[in-house]
Amino acid sequence: MAEGQEIAKGPLRRLPSDWRWASLVVLVCAVLSAGMRISIDSFAVFLLPLSYELSYEFGWSSSEAVSIYGLSMLSFGVGCVLAGRSIEHFGARWTYCAGLSAIAIVFLNASRFDALWQFALCNGVIAGASAALIGM
C-alpha cells in the first residue's frame, strides 16, 4: 500500500467493481420505475389537454379517455395478483422481463392506434397488467 492511503473500515470501505455495476443498474431501474409511476399517477394533470386532443383528432369524448385510465387501473389490480403467482412460479427475473417486454411493445406501437378499442385494449388492459408485472 502506498504512503498516505488508508483502508476505510465499516460502511465506508470500497466496494468491489461488480457491486458498482450492480448498484448502477439498480439505480437506473429505480429512476425509470419512479418516472413511470409518476407518469401513470399524473394522468389527471394531462386529462384536460388530452381530452381536447383526442376529441379533435379522433372524435373521442373525455369520458372515453377517462375510461382508458380506469381500465388501466382495473387491469393493474388484477395483474398484481397474477404477478404474485407468476413470481412464485417463474421467478422475479422472468416476470419482470415479460412485463417489460409487453409494455415496451405496447408503447412502441401506440402511435399506430386509430380506434378507441385498440387504445383501450393496449394502453388500458395490457399496459396496466404489464405495469403490475414490473412492480410499479
PDB file of C-alpha atoms in Angstrom:
ATOM      1  CA  MET A   1       0.000   0.000   0.000  1.00  0.00           C
ATOM      2  CA  ALA A   2       1.285   3.465  -0.912  1.00  0.00           C
ATOM      3  CA  GLU A   3       2.023   6.089   1.678  1.00  0.00           C
ATOM      4  CA  GLY A   4      -0.905   8.205   2.741  1.00  0.00           C
ATOM      5  CA  GLN A   5      -3.516   5.635   1.754  1.00  0.00           C
ATOM      6  CA  GLU A   6      -5.692   4.197   4.446  1.00  0.00           C
ATOM      7  CA  ILE A   7      -8.205   1.419   4.246  1.00  0.00           C
ATOM      8  CA  ALA A   8     -11.596   2.598   5.377  1.00  0.00           C
ATOM      9  CA  LYS A   9     -13.333   0.314   7.775  1.00  0.00           C
ATOM     10  CA  GLY A  10     -17.009  -0.263   8.186  1.00  0.00           C
ATOM     11  CA  PRO A  11     -19.577   1.028   5.713  1.00  0.00           C
ATOM     12  CA  LEU A  12     -17.110   3.410   4.016  1.00  0.00           C
ATOM     13  CA  ARG A  13     -14.801   0.724   2.626  1.00  0.00           C
ATOM     14  CA  ARG A  14     -14.561   0.346  -1.146  1.00  0.00           C
ATOM     15  CA  LEU A  15     -16.972  -1.985  -2.818  1.00  0.00           C
ATOM     16  CA  PRO A  16     -15.745  -4.498  -5.391  1.00  0.00           C
ATOM     17  CA  SER A  17     -16.186  -3.409  -9.002  1.00  0.00           C
ATOM     18  CA  ASP A  18     -19.008  -5.917  -9.523  1.00  0.00           C
ATOM     19  CA  TRP A  19     -21.026  -4.139  -6.860  1.00  0.00           C
ATOM     20  CA  ARG A  20     -20.578  -0.805  -8.612  1.00  0.00           C
ATOM     21  CA  TRP A  21     -22.193  -2.095 -11.788  1.00  0.00           C
ATOM     22  CA  ALA A  22     -24.983  -3.766  -9.850  1.00  0.00           C
ATOM     23  CA  SER A  23     -25.571  -0.565  -7.890  1.00  0.00           C
ATOM     24  CA  LEU A  24     -25.706   1.417 -11.123  1.00  0.00           C
ATOM     25  CA  VAL A  25     -28.235  -0.984 -12.653  1.00  0.00           C
ATOM     26  CA  VAL A  26     -30.417  -0.844  -9.530  1.00  0.00           C
ATOM     27  CA  LEU A  27     -30.233   2.958  -9.522  1.00  0.00           C
ATOM     28  CA  VAL A  28     -31.222   3.223 -13.198  1.00  0.00           C
ATOM     29  CA  CYS A  29     -34.110   0.773 -12.696  1.00  0.00           C
ATOM     30  CA  ALA A  30     -35.324   2.700  -9.641  1.00  0.00           C
ATOM     31  CA  VAL A  31     -35.246   6.016 -11.504  1.00  0.00           C
ATOM     32  CA  LEU A  32     -37.083   4.559 -14.508  1.00  0.00           C
ATOM     33  CA  SER A  33     -39.670   2.892 -12.272  1.00  0.00           C
ATOM     34  CA  ALA A  34     -40.247   6.113 -10.341  1.00  0.00           C
ATOM     35  CA  GLY A  35     -40.604   8.044 -13.598  1.00  0.00           C
ATOM     36  CA  MET A  36     -43.141   5.566 -14.942  1.00  0.00           C
ATOM     37  CA  ARG A  37     -45.073   5.586 -11.682  1.00  0.00           C
ATOM     38  CA  ILE A  38     -45.203   9.367 -11.685  1.00  0.00           C
ATOM     39  CA  SER A  39     -46.386   9.392 -15.295  1.00  0.00           C
ATOM     40  CA  ILE A  40     -49.194   6.941 -14.516  1.00  0.00           C
ATOM     41  CA  ASP A  41     -50.334   8.777 -11.385  1.00  0.00           C
ATOM     42  CA  SER A  42     -50.255  12.190 -13.073  1.00  0.00           C
ATOM     43  CA  PHE A  43     -52.959  11.230 -15.569  1.00  0.00           C
ATOM     44  CA  ALA A  44     -55.393  13.747 -14.088  1.00  0.00           C
ATOM     45  CA  VAL A  45     -52.985  16.599 -14.872  1.00  0.00           C
ATOM     46  CA  PHE A  46     -52.983  15.719 -18.553  1.00  0.00           C
ATOM     47  CA  LEU A  47     -56.671  14.833 -18.783  1.00  0.00           C
ATOM     48  CA  LEU A  48     -57.936  18.197 -19.990  1.00  0.00           C
ATOM     49  CA  PRO A  49     -55.340  18.691 -22.761  1.00  0.00           C
ATOM     50  CA  LEU A  50     -55.571  15.008 -23.649  1.00  0.00           C
ATOM     51  CA  SER A  51     -59.351  15.107 -23.963  1.00  0.00           C
ATOM     52  CA  TYR A  52     -59.144  18.156 -26.256  1.00  0.00           C
ATOM     53  CA  GLU A  53     -56.534  16.483 -28.425  1.00  0.00           C
ATOM     54  CA  LEU A  54     -58.377  13.161 -28.580  1.00  0.00           C
ATOM     55  CA  SER A  55     -61.702  14.814 -29.340  1.00  0.00           C
ATOM     56  CA  TYR A  56     -60.111  16.928 -32.080  1.00  0.00           C
ATOM     57  CA  GLU A  57     -58.111  14.160 -33.708  1.00  0.00           C
ATOM     58  CA  PHE A  58     -60.205  11.040 -33.098  1.00  0.00           C
ATOM     59  CA  GLY A  59     -63.626  12.320 -32.075  1.00  0.00           C
ATOM     60  CA  TRP A  60     -63.484  10.717 -28.609  1.00  0.00           C
ATOM     61  CA  SER A  61     -65.156  12.334 -25.617  1.00  0.00           C
ATOM     62  CA  SER A  62     -63.383  12.993 -22.335  1.00  0.00           C
ATOM     63  CA  SER A  63     -65.338  10.184 -20.671  1.00  0.00           C
ATOM     64  CA  GLU A  64     -63.914   7.754 -23.229  1.00  0.00           C
ATOM     65  CA  ALA A  65     -60.413   8.997 -22.442  1.00  0.00           C
ATOM     66  CA  VAL A  66     -61.018   8.514 -18.716  1.00  0.00           C
ATOM     67  CA  SER A  67     -62.344   5.009 -19.324  1.00  0.00           C
ATOM     68  CA  ILE A  68     -58.918   4.030 -20.656  1.00  0.00           C
ATOM     69  CA  TYR A  69     -57.330   5.104 -17.386  1.00  0.00           C
ATOM     70  CA  GLY A  70     -60.000   3.216 -15.450  1.00  0.00           C
ATOM     71  CA  LEU A  71     -59.288   0.065 -17.452  1.00  0.00           C
ATOM     72  CA  SER A  72     -55.595   0.535 -16.758  1.00  0.00           C
ATOM     73  CA  MET A  73     -56.125   0.723 -13.003  1.00  0.00           C
ATOM     74  CA  LEU A  74     -58.513  -2.252 -13.067  1.00  0.00           C
ATOM     75  CA  SER A  75     -56.082  -4.401 -15.025  1.00  0.00           C
ATOM     76  CA  PHE A  76     -53.280  -3.238 -12.726  1.00  0.00           C
ATOM     77  CA  GLY A  77     -55.218  -4.556  -9.730  1.00  0.00           C
ATOM     78  CA  VAL A  78     -55.926  -7.897 -11.381  1.00  0.00           C
ATOM     79  CA  GLY A  79     -52.381  -8.003 -12.735  1.00  0.00           C
ATOM     80  CA  CYS A  80     -50.923  -7.667  -9.233  1.00  0.00           C
ATOM     81  CA  VAL A  81     -52.498 -10.982  -8.275  1.00  0.00           C
ATOM     82  CA  LEU A  82     -51.218 -12.596 -11.461  1.00  0.00           C
ATOM     83  CA  ALA A  83     -47.781 -11.062 -10.946  1.00  0.00           C
ATOM     84  CA  GLY A  84     -47.529 -12.593  -7.477  1.00  0.00           C
ATOM     85  CA  ARG A  85     -48.419 -16.015  -8.836  1.00  0.00           C
ATOM     86  CA  SER A  86     -46.005 -15.565 -11.724  1.00  0.00           C
ATOM     87  CA  ILE A  87     -43.146 -14.591  -9.418  1.00  0.00           C
ATOM     88  CA  GLU A  88     -43.764 -17.696  -7.310  1.00  0.00           C
ATOM     89  CA  HIS A  89     -43.876 -19.958 -10.342  1.00  0.00           C
ATOM     90  CA  PHE A  90     -41.331 -18.470 -12.777  1.00  0.00           C
ATOM     91  CA  GLY A  91     -39.232 -16.201 -10.568  1.00  0.00           C
ATOM     92  CA  ALA A  92     -38.859 -12.445 -10.460  1.00  0.00           C
ATOM     93  CA  ARG A  93     -36.423 -12.173 -13.354  1.00  0.00           C
ATOM     94  CA  TRP A  94     -38.717 -13.785 -15.941  1.00  0.00           C
ATOM     95  CA  THR A  95     -41.795 -11.997 -14.647  1.00  0.00           C
ATOM     96  CA  TYR A  96     -40.077  -8.615 -14.847  1.00  0.00           C
ATOM     97  CA  CYS A  97     -38.744  -9.354 -18.336  1.00  0.00           C
ATOM     98  CA  ALA A  98     -42.193 -10.416 -19.557  1.00  0.00           C
ATOM     99  CA  GLY A  99     -43.808  -7.263 -18.166  1.00  0.00           C
ATOM    100  CA  LEU A 100     -41.087  -5.009 -19.538  1.00  0.00           C
ATOM    101  CA  SER A 101     -41.310  -6.618 -22.983  1.00  0.00           C
ATOM    102  CA  ALA A 102     -45.099  -6.317 -23.084  1.00  0.00           C
ATOM    103  CA  ILE A 103     -45.136  -2.670 -22.007  1.00  0.00           C
ATOM    104  CA  ALA A 104     -42.363  -1.828 -24.486  1.00  0.00           C
ATOM    105  CA  ILE A 105     -44.285  -3.421 -27.360  1.00  0.00           C
ATOM    106  CA  VAL A 106     -47.473  -1.580 -26.397  1.00  0.00           C
ATOM    107  CA  PHE A 107     -45.804   1.814 -26.146  1.00  0.00           C
ATOM    108  CA  LEU A 108     -43.801   1.340 -29.346  1.00  0.00           C
ATOM    109  CA  ASN A 109     -46.994   0.541 -31.251  1.00  0.00           C
ATOM    110  CA  ALA A 110     -49.121   3.234 -29.585  1.00  0.00           C
ATOM    111  CA  SER A 111     -48.582   5.668 -32.454  1.00  0.00           C
ATOM    112  CA  ARG A 112     -50.372   3.296 -34.827  1.00  0.00           C
ATOM    113  CA  PHE A 113     -53.661   3.142 -32.903  1.00  0.00           C
ATOM    114  CA  ASP A 114     -56.622   4.858 -34.504  1.00  0.00           C
ATOM    115  CA  ALA A 115     -59.630   3.257 -32.809  1.00  0.00           C
ATOM    116  CA  LEU A 116     -60.785   3.538 -29.228  1.00  0.00           C
ATOM    117  CA  TRP A 117     -60.866  -0.218 -28.684  1.00  0.00           C
ATOM    118  CA  GLN A 118     -57.204  -0.532 -29.758  1.00  0.00           C
ATOM    119  CA  PHE A 119     -56.161   2.229 -27.399  1.00  0.00           C
ATOM    120  CA  ALA A 120     -58.263   0.813 -24.553  1.00  0.00           C
ATOM    121  CA  LEU A 121     -57.030  -2.741 -25.044  1.00  0.00           C
ATOM    122  CA  CYS A 122     -53.360  -1.906 -25.343  1.00  0.00           C
ATOM    123  CA  ASN A 123     -52.878   1.185 -23.178  1.00  0.00           C
ATOM    124  CA  GLY A 124     -55.629   0.235 -20.764  1.00  0.00           C
ATOM    125  CA  VAL A 125     -55.566  -3.511 -20.272  1.00  0.00           C
ATOM    126  CA  ILE A 126     -52.144  -4.684 -21.453  1.00  0.00           C
ATOM    127  CA  ALA A 127     -50.146  -1.723 -20.154  1.00  0.00           C
ATOM    128  CA  GLY A 128     -51.908  -1.918 -16.780  1.00  0.00           C
ATOM    129  CA  ALA A 129     -51.209  -5.615 -16.378  1.00  0.00           C
ATOM    130  CA  SER A 130     -47.626  -5.118 -17.582  1.00  0.00           C
ATOM    131  CA  ALA A 131     -47.110  -2.368 -15.038  1.00  0.00           C
ATOM    132  CA  ALA A 132     -48.166  -4.843 -12.360  1.00  0.00           C
ATOM    133  CA  LEU A 133     -45.675  -7.407 -13.668  1.00  0.00           C
ATOM    134  CA  ILE A 134     -42.791  -4.953 -13.373  1.00  0.00           C
ATOM    135  CA  GLY A 135     -43.859  -3.890  -9.913  1.00  0.00           C
ATOM    136  CA  MET A 136     -44.876  -0.290 -10.486  1.00  0.00           C
TER     137      MET A 136
END
